[in-house]
Tab-separated table of C-alpha atoms in Angstrom:
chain	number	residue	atom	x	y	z
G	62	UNK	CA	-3.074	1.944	11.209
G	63	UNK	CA	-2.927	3.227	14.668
G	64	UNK	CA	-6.365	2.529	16.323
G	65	UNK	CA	-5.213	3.844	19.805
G	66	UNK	CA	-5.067	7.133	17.732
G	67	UNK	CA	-8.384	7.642	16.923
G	68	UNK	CA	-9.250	7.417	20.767
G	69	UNK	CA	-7.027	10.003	20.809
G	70	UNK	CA	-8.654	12.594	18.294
G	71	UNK	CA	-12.247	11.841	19.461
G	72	UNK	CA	-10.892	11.964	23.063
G	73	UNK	CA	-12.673	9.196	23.687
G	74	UNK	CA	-11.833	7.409	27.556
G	75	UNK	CA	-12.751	4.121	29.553
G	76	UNK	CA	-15.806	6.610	30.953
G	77	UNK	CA	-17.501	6.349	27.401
G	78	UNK	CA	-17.284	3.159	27.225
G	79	UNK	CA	-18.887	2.701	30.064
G	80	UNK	CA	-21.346	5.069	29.294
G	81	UNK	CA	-22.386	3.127	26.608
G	82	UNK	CA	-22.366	-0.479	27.892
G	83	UNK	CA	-24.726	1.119	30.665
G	84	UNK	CA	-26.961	2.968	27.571
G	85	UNK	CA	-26.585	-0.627	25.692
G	86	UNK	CA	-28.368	-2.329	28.470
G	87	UNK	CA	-31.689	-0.674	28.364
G	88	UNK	CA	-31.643	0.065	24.485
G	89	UNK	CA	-30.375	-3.160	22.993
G	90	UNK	CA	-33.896	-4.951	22.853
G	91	UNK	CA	-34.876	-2.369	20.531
G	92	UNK	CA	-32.376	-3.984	18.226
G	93	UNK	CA	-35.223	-5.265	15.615
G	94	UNK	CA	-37.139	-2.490	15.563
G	95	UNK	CA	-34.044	-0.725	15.241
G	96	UNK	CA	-33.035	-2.385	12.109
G	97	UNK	CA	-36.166	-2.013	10.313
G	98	UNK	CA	-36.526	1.703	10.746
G	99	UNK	CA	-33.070	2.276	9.745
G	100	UNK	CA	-33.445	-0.175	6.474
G	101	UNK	CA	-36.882	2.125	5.676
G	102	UNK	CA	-35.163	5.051	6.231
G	103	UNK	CA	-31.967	3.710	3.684
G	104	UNK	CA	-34.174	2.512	1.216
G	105	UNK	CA	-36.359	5.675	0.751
G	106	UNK	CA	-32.759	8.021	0.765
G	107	UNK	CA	-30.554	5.827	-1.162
G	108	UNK	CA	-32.757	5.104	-3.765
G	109	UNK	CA	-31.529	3.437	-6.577
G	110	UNK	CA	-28.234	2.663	-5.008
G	111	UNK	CA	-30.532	0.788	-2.336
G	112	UNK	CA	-31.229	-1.482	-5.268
G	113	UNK	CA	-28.030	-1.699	-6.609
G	114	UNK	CA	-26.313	-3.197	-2.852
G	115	UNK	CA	-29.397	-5.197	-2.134
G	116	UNK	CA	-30.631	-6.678	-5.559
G	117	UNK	CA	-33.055	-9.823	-3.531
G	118	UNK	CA	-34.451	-10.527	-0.369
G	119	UNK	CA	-31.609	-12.562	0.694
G	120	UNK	CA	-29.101	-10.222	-0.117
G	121	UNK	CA	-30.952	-7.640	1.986
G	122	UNK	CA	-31.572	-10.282	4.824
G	123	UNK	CA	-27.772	-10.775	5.246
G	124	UNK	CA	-26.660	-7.097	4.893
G	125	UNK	CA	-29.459	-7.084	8.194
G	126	UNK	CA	-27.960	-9.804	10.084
G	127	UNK	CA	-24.741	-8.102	9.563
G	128	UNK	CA	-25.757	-4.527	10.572
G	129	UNK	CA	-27.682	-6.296	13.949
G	130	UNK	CA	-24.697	-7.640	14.698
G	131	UNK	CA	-22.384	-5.274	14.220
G	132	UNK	CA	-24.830	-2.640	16.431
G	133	UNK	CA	-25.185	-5.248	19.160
G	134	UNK	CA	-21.406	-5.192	19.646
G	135	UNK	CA	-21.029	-1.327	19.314
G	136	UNK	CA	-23.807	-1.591	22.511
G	137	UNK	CA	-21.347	-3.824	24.328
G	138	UNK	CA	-18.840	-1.250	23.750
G	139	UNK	CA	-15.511	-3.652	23.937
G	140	UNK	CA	-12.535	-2.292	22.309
G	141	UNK	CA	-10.634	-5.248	21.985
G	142	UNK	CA	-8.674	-7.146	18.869
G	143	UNK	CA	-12.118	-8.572	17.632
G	144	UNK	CA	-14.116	-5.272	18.095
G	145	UNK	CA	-11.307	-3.573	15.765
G	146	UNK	CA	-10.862	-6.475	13.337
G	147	UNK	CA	-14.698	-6.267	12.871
G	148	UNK	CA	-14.947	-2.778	12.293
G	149	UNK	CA	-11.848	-3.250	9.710
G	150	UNK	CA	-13.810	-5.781	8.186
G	151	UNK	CA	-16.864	-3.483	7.827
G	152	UNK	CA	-14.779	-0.772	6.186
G	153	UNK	CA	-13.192	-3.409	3.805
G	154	UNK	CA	-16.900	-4.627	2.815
G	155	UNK	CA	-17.756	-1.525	2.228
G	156	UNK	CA	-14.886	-0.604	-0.088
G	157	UNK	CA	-15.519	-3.991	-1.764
G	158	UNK	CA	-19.231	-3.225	-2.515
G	159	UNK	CA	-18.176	0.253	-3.705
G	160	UNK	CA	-21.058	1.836	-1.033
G	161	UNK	CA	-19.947	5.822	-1.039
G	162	UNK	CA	-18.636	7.197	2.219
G	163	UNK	CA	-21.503	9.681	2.178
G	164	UNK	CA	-24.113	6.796	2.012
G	165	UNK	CA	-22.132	5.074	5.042
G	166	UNK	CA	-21.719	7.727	6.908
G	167	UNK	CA	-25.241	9.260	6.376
G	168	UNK	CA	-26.375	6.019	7.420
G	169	UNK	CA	-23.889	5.786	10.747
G	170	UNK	CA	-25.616	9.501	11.428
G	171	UNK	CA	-29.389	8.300	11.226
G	172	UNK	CA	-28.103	4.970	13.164
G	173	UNK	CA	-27.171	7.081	16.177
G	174	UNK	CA	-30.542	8.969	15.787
G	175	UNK	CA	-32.191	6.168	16.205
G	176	UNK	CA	-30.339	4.788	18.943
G	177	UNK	CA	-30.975	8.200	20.792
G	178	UNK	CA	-34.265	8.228	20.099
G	179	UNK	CA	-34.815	5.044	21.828
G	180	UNK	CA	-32.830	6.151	24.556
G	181	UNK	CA	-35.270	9.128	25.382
G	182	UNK	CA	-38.253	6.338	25.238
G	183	UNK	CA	-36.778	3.479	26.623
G	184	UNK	CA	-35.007	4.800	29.657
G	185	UNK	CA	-36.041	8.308	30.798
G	186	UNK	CA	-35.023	7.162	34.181
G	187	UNK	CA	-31.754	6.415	33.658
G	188	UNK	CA	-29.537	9.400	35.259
G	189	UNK	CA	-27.456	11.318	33.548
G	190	UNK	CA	-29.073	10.343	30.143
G	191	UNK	CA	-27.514	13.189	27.991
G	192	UNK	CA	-23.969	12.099	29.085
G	193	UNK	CA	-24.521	8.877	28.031
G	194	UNK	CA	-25.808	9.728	24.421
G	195	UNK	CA	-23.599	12.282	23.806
G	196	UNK	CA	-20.556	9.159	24.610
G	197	UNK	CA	-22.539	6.901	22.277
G	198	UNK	CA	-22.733	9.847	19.592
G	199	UNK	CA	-18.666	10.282	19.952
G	200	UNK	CA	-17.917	6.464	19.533
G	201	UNK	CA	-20.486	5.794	16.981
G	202	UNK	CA	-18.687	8.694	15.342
G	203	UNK	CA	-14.638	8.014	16.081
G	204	UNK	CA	-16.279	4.215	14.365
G	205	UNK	CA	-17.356	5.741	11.625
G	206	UNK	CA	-14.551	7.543	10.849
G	207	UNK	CA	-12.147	3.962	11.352
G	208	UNK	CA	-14.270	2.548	8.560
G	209	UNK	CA	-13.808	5.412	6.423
G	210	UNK	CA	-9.766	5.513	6.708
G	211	UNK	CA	-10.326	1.523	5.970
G	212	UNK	CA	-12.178	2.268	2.930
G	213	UNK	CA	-10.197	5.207	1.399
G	214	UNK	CA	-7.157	2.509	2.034
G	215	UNK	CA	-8.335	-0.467	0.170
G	216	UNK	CA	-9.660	2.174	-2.198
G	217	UNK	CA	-6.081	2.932	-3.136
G	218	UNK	CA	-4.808	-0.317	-2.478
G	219	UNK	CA	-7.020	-1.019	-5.579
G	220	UNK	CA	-6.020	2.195	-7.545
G	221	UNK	CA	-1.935	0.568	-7.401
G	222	UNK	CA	-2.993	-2.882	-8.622
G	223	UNK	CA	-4.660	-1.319	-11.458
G	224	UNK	CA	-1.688	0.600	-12.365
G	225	UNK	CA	0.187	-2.534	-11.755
G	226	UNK	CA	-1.715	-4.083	-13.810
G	227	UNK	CA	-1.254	-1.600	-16.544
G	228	UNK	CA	2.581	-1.619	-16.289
G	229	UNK	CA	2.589	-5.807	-16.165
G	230	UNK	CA	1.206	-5.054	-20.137
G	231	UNK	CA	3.449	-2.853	-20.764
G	232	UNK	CA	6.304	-5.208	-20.667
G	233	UNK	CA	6.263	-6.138	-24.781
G	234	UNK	CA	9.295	-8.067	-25.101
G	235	UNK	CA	9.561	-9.024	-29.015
G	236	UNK	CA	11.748	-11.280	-31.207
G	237	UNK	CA	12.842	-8.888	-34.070
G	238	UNK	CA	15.343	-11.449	-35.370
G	239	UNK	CA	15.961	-15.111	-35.266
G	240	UNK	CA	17.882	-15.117	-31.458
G	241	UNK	CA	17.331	-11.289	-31.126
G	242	UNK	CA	14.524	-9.556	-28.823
G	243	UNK	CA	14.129	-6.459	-27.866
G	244	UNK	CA	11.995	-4.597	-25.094
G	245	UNK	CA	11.313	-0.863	-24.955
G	246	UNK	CA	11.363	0.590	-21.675
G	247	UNK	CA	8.963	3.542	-20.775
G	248	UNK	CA	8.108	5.704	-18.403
G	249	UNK	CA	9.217	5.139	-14.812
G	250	UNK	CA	11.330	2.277	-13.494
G	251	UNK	CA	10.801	1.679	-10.104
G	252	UNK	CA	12.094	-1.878	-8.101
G	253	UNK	CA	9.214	-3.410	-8.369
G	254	UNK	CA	8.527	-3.319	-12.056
G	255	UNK	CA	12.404	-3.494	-12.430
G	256	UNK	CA	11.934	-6.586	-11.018
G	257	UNK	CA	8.838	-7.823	-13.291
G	258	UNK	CA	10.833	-6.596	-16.249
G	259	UNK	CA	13.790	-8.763	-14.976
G	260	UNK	CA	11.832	-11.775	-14.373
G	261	UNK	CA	9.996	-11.791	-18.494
G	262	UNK	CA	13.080	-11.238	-20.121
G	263	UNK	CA	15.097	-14.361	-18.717
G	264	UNK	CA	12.005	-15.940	-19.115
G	265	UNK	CA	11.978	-15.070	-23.037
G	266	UNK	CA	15.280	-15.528	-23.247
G	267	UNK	CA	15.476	-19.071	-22.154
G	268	UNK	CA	11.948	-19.433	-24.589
G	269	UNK	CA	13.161	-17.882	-27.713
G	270	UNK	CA	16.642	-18.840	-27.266
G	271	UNK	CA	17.975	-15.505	-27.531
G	272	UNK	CA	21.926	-14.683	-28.868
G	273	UNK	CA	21.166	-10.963	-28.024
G	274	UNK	CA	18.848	-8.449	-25.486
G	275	UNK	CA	18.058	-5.224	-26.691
G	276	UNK	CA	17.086	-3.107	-24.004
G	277	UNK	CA	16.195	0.164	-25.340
G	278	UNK	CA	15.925	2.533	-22.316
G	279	UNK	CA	15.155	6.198	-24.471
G	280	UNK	CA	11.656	6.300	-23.535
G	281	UNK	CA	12.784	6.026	-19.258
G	282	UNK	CA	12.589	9.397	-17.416
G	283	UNK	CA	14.693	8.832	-14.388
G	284	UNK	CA	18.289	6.542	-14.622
G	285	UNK	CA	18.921	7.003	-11.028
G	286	UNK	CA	21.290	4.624	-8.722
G	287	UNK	CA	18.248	2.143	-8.225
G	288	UNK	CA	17.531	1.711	-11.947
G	289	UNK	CA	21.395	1.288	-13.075
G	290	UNK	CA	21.793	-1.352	-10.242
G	291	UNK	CA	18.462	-2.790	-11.810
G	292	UNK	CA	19.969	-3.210	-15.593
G	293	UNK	CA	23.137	-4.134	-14.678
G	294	UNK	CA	21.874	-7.083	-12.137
G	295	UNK	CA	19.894	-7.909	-15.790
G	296	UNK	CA	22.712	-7.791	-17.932
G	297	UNK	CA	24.197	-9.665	-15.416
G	298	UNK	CA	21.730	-12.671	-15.143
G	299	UNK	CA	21.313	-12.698	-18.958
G	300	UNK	CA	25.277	-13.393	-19.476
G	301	UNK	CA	24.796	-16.065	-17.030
G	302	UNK	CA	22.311	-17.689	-19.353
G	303	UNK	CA	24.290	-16.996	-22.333
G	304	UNK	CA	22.769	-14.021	-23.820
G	305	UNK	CA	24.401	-10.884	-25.114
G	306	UNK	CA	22.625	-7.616	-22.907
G	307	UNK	CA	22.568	-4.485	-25.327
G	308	UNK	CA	21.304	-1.045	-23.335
G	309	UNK	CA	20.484	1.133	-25.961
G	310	UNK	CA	19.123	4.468	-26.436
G	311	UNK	CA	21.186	6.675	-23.452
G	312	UNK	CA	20.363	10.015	-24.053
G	313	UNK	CA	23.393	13.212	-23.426
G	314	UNK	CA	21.609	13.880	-20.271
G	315	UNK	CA	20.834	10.536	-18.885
G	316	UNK	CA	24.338	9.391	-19.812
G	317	UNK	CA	25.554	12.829	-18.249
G	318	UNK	CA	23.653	11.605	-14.983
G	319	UNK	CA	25.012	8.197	-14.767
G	320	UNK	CA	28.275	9.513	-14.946
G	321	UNK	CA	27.130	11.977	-12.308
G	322	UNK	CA	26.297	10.139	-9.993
G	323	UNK	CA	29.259	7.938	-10.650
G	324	UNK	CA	27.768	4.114	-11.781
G	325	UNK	CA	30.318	1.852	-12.888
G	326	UNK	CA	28.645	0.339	-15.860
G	327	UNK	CA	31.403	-2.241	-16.071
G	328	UNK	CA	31.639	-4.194	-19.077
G	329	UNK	CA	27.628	-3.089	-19.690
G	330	UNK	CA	27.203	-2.480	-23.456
G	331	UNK	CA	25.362	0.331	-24.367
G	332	UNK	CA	24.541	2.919	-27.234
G	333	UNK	CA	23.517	6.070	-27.760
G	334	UNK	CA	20.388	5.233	-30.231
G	335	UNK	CA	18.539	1.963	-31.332
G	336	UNK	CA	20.025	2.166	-34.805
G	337	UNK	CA	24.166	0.788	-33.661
G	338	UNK	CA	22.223	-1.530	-30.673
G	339	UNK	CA	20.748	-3.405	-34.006
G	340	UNK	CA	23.998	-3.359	-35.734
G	341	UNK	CA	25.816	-4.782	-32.862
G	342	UNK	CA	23.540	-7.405	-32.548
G	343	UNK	CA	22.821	-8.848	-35.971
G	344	UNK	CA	26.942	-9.009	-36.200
G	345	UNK	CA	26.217	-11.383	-32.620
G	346	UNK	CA	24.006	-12.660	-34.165
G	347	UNK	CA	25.416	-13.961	-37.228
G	348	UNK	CA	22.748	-11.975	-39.745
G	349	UNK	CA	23.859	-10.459	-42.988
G	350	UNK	CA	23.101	-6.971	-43.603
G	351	UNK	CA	23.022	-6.428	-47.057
G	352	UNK	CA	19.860	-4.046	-46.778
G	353	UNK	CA	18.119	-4.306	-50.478
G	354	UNK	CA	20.168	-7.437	-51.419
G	355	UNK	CA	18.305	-11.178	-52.178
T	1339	UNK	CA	8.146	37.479	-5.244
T	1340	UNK	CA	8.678	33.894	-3.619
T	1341	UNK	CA	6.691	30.714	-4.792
T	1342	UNK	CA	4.594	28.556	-2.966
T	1343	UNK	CA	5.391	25.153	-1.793
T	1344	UNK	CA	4.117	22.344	-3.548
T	1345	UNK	CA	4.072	19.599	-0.828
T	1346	UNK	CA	3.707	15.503	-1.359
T	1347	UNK	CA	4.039	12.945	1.533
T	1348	UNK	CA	5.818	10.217	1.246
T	1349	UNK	CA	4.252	7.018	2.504
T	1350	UNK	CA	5.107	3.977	-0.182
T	1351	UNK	CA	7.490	3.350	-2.640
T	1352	UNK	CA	4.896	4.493	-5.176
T	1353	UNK	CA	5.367	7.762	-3.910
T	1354	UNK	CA	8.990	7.799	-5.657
T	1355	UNK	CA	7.241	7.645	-8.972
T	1356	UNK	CA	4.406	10.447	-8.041
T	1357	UNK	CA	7.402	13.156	-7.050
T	1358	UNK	CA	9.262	12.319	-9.960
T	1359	UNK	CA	5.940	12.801	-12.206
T	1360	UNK	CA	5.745	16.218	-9.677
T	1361	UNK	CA	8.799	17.937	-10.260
T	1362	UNK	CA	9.039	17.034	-14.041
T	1363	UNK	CA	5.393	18.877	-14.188
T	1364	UNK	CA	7.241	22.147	-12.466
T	1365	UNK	CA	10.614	21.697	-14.748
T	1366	UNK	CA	8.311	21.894	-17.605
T	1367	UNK	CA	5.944	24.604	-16.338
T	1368	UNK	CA	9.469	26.862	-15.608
T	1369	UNK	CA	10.658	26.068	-19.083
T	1370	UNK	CA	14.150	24.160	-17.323
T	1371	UNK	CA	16.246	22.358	-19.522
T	1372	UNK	CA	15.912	18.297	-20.130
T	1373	UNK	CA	19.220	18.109	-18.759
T	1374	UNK	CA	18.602	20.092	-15.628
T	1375	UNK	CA	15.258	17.988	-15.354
T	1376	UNK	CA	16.836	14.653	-15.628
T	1377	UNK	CA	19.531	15.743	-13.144
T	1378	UNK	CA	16.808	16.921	-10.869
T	1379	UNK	CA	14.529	14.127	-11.394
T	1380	UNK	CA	17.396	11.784	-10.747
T	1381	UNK	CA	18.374	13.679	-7.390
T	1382	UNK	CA	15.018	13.658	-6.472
T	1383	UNK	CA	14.042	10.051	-7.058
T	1384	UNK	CA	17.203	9.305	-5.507
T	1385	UNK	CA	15.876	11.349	-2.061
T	1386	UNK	CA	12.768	10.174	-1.998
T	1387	UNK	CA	13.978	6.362	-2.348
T	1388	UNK	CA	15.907	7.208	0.671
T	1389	UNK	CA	13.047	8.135	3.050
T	1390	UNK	CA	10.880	4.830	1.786
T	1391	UNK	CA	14.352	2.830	2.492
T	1392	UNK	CA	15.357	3.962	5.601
T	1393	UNK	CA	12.422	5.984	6.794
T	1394	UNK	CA	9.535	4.962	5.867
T	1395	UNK	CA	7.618	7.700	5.881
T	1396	UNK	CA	8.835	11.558	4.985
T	1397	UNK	CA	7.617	14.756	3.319
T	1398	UNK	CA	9.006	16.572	0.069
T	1399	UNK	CA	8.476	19.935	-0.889
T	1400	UNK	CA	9.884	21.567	-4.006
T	1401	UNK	CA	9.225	25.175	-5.200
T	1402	UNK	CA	9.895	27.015	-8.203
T	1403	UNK	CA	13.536	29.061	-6.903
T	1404	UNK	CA	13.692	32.437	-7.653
T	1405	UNK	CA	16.873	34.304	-9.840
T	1406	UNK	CA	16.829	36.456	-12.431
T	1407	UNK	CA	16.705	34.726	-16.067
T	1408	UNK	CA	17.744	31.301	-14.935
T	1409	UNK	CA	14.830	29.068	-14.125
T	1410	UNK	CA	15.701	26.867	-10.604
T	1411	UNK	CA	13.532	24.620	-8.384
T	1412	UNK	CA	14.566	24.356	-4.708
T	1413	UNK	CA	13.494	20.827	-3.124
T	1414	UNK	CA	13.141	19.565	0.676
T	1415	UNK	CA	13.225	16.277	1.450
T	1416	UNK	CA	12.726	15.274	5.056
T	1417	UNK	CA	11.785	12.451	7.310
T	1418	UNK	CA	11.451	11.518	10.937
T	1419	UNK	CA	13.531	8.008	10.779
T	1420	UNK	CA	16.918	6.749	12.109
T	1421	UNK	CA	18.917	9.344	10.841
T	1422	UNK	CA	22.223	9.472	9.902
T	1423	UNK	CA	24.362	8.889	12.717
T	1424	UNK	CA	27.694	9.780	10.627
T	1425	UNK	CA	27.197	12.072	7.841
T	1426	UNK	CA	30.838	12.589	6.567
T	1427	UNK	CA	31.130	8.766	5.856
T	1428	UNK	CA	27.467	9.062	4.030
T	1429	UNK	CA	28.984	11.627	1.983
T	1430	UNK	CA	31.681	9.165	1.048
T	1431	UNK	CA	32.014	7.127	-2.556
T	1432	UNK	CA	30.835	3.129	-1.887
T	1433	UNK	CA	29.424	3.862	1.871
T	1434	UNK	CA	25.909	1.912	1.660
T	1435	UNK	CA	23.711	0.343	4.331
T	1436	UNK	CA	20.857	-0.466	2.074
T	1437	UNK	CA	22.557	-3.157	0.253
T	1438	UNK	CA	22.841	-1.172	-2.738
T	1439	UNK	CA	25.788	0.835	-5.253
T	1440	UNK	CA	26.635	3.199	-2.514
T	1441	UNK	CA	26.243	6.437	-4.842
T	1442	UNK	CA	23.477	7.778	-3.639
T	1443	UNK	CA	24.182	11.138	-1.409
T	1444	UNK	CA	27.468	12.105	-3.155
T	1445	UNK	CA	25.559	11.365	-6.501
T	1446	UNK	CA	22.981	13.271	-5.900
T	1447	UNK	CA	25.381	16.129	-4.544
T	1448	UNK	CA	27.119	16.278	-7.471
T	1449	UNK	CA	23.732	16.280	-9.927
T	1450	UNK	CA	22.417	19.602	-8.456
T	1451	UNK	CA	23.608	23.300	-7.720
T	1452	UNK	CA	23.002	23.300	-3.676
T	1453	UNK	CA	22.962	20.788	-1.163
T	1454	UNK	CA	22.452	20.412	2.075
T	1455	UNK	CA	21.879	17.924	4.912
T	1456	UNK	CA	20.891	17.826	8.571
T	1457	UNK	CA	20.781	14.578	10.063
T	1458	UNK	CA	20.366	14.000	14.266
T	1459	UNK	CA	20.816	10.450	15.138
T	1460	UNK	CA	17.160	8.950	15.947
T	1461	UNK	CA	15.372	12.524	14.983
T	1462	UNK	CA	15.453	12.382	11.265
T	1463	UNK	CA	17.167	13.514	8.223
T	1464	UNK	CA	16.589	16.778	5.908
T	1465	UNK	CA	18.072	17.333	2.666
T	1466	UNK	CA	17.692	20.733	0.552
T	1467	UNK	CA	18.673	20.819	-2.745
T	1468	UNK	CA	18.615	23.792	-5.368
T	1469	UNK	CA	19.187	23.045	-9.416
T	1470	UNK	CA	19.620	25.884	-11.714
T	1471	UNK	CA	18.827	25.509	-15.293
């Protein structure tokens, strides 16, 4: 993430910054009364979700600390490494906690009413007073919009892992015969679970002793360049250990694509359905097929 | 009467799996064959893989093409990265920098109906492809 660039879209220059160190100043000892109208003010509009985030009194006395902080350094207005790694860290709390962006930013809004309000009672005197809120107002807001981008990041940073997750059990490798197993690929390959798919079957293979791989393919979409370099790098590997590699279930129009796109499959074995991969291997395999016979 | 562009950035590798999910939707929506749609997928996925390779980040946007009683889907694929300083040897059988079969451009050229490519040396690289089916 580029953190210059959100300078950039709330135009925000070394003037507002100043602007609000000088604001900070004279506002800054308001800091505890500060907090306690803005906690009032979450816990009668959030309601239940109030409860939900602050369960205890010590939960709520450390999300308090944390805000006071937080506000004290958005007074001293430094944009340096730690300013940015805080506010990161706010966004990634946030995301953790599962606190809506509305709530947040609702909360951000009423924070710089507050903030303004004291300004107008704290320092009347102060020249050019409107200048300096309206700064405070754009930082407070190009902040709030950081911790938002933060939050809708881990937010799908947690959406992959779950899918991850989902494709890590979707890996069933079984042993259909003494020194035969077979795995069913489905959906889309892509390098990483290519990878993860590579990784379990040597793994079983080495386990269950396996004469022969069945690596039925019918149920992948896409057989692109990636995905053949992928099964042949298996095949590959499992030779190495000593196991027979059988693709099985090419379809006319993914075989049509391979040749296509011009794959060597080399000495690869494959077949066009699940049916000859089994013959093929219980021959390998040394089992008698005398379907119906004792 | 010409279509509207469906349009998907391309920012991770997961992205390869989200335009292949996309254009299978449209194959199926403009009744295209399975073998056009693997083709296409295949070209696509192929594209896209590109940009997160070399790029990083790009844009694809694929539309239903327009001809009379043959259902086509025109696709853009197009990034801002290094470019392809020679496009001729890209084009070639075996020419890889990625550390991979070397198939991909002239594959993907031969699995669709049109192709094109504009490449400018640090400015970025733009593929169109049409597939008819």
């Amino acid at each position: 993430m580029n953190y210059e660039e959100f300078k950039l879209l709330y135009e925000i220059s070394e003037i507002d910054y100043e602007n609000v160190r000088k604001l900070g100043v004279r506002i800054a000892p308001a800091i505890n009364d500060f907090i306690d109208r803005l906690y009032a003010y979450m816990r009668e509009a959030l309601g239940y979700e109030f409860d939900v985030h602050f369960p205890d009194e010590a939960s709520l006395a450390r999300a308090q600390s944390l805000s006071r902080r937080a506000w004290l350094e958005f007074l001293e207005a430094k944009w340096d490494d730690a300013y940015v790694k805080s506010r990161v860290r706010i966004g990634e709390v946030h995301a953790q906690l599962q606190i809506q962006p509305r709530h947040y930013l609702a909360t951000m809004n009423k924070s710089l009413e507050l903030w303004s309000h004291f300004a107008h009672t704290m320092a009347p005197d102060q020249s050019d007073l409107s200048k300096l809120i309206e700064s405070m107002w754009r930082v407070g807001q190009m902040e709030g919009a950081l911790v938002v981008d933060v939050y809708s990041q881990r937010t799908g940073e947690i959406i992959s892992q779950q899918s991850r997750a989902l494709t890590d059990m979707s890996t069933p490798i079984t042993a259909i015969w003494d020194g035969i197993l077979m795995l069913p690929v489905v959906g889309i390959v892509d390098s990483r679970r290519a990878q993860d798919i590579m990784q379990r079957m040597l793994e079983q293979i080495a386990e269950k002793r396996a004469i022969v791989f069945i690596l039925d393919i019918s149920g992948v979409a896409v057989v692109d360049t990636a995905v053949a370099n992928h099964l042949i790098r298996m095949t590959k590997a499992a030779r190495l250990m000593g196991s027979y590699t059988i693709v099985s279930g090419l379809s006319p129009s993914v075989a049509q694509t391979i040749v296509e796109l011009g794959i060597e499959v080399g000495d690869m074995k494959t077949t066009g359905n699940l049916q000859d991969a089994l013959k093929i291997a219980f021959d390998r395999a040394g089992v008698e097929q005398k379907i119906g016979a004792k | 009467m010409s279509q509207r562009w469906r349009r998907l950035r391309i920012l991770s590798p997961n992205d390869v799996t989200i335009a292949i999910l996309e254009i299978r939707e449209m194959a199926k929506r403009i009744d295209m064959s399975g073998a056009a749609t693997a083709a296409l997928a295949t070209a696509v996925s192929e594209l896209v893989t590109n940009v997160t390779k070399y790029a990083d980040t790009g844009l694809i946007s694929m539309r239903p093409a327009v001809q009379i009683r043959r259902p086509g889907i025109e696709v853009i694929v197009e990034d801002r990265g290094p470019g392809i300083a020679d496009i001729e040897q890209a084009m070639k059988e075996n020419v890889s920098t990625g550390g991979t079969l070397g198939l991909g451009l002239p594959g993907t050229r031969r699995l669709v109906d049109e192709f094109d490519i504009d490449s400018e040396p640090g400015q970025g690289t733009r593929v169109r492809i049409v597939k008819w089916g």
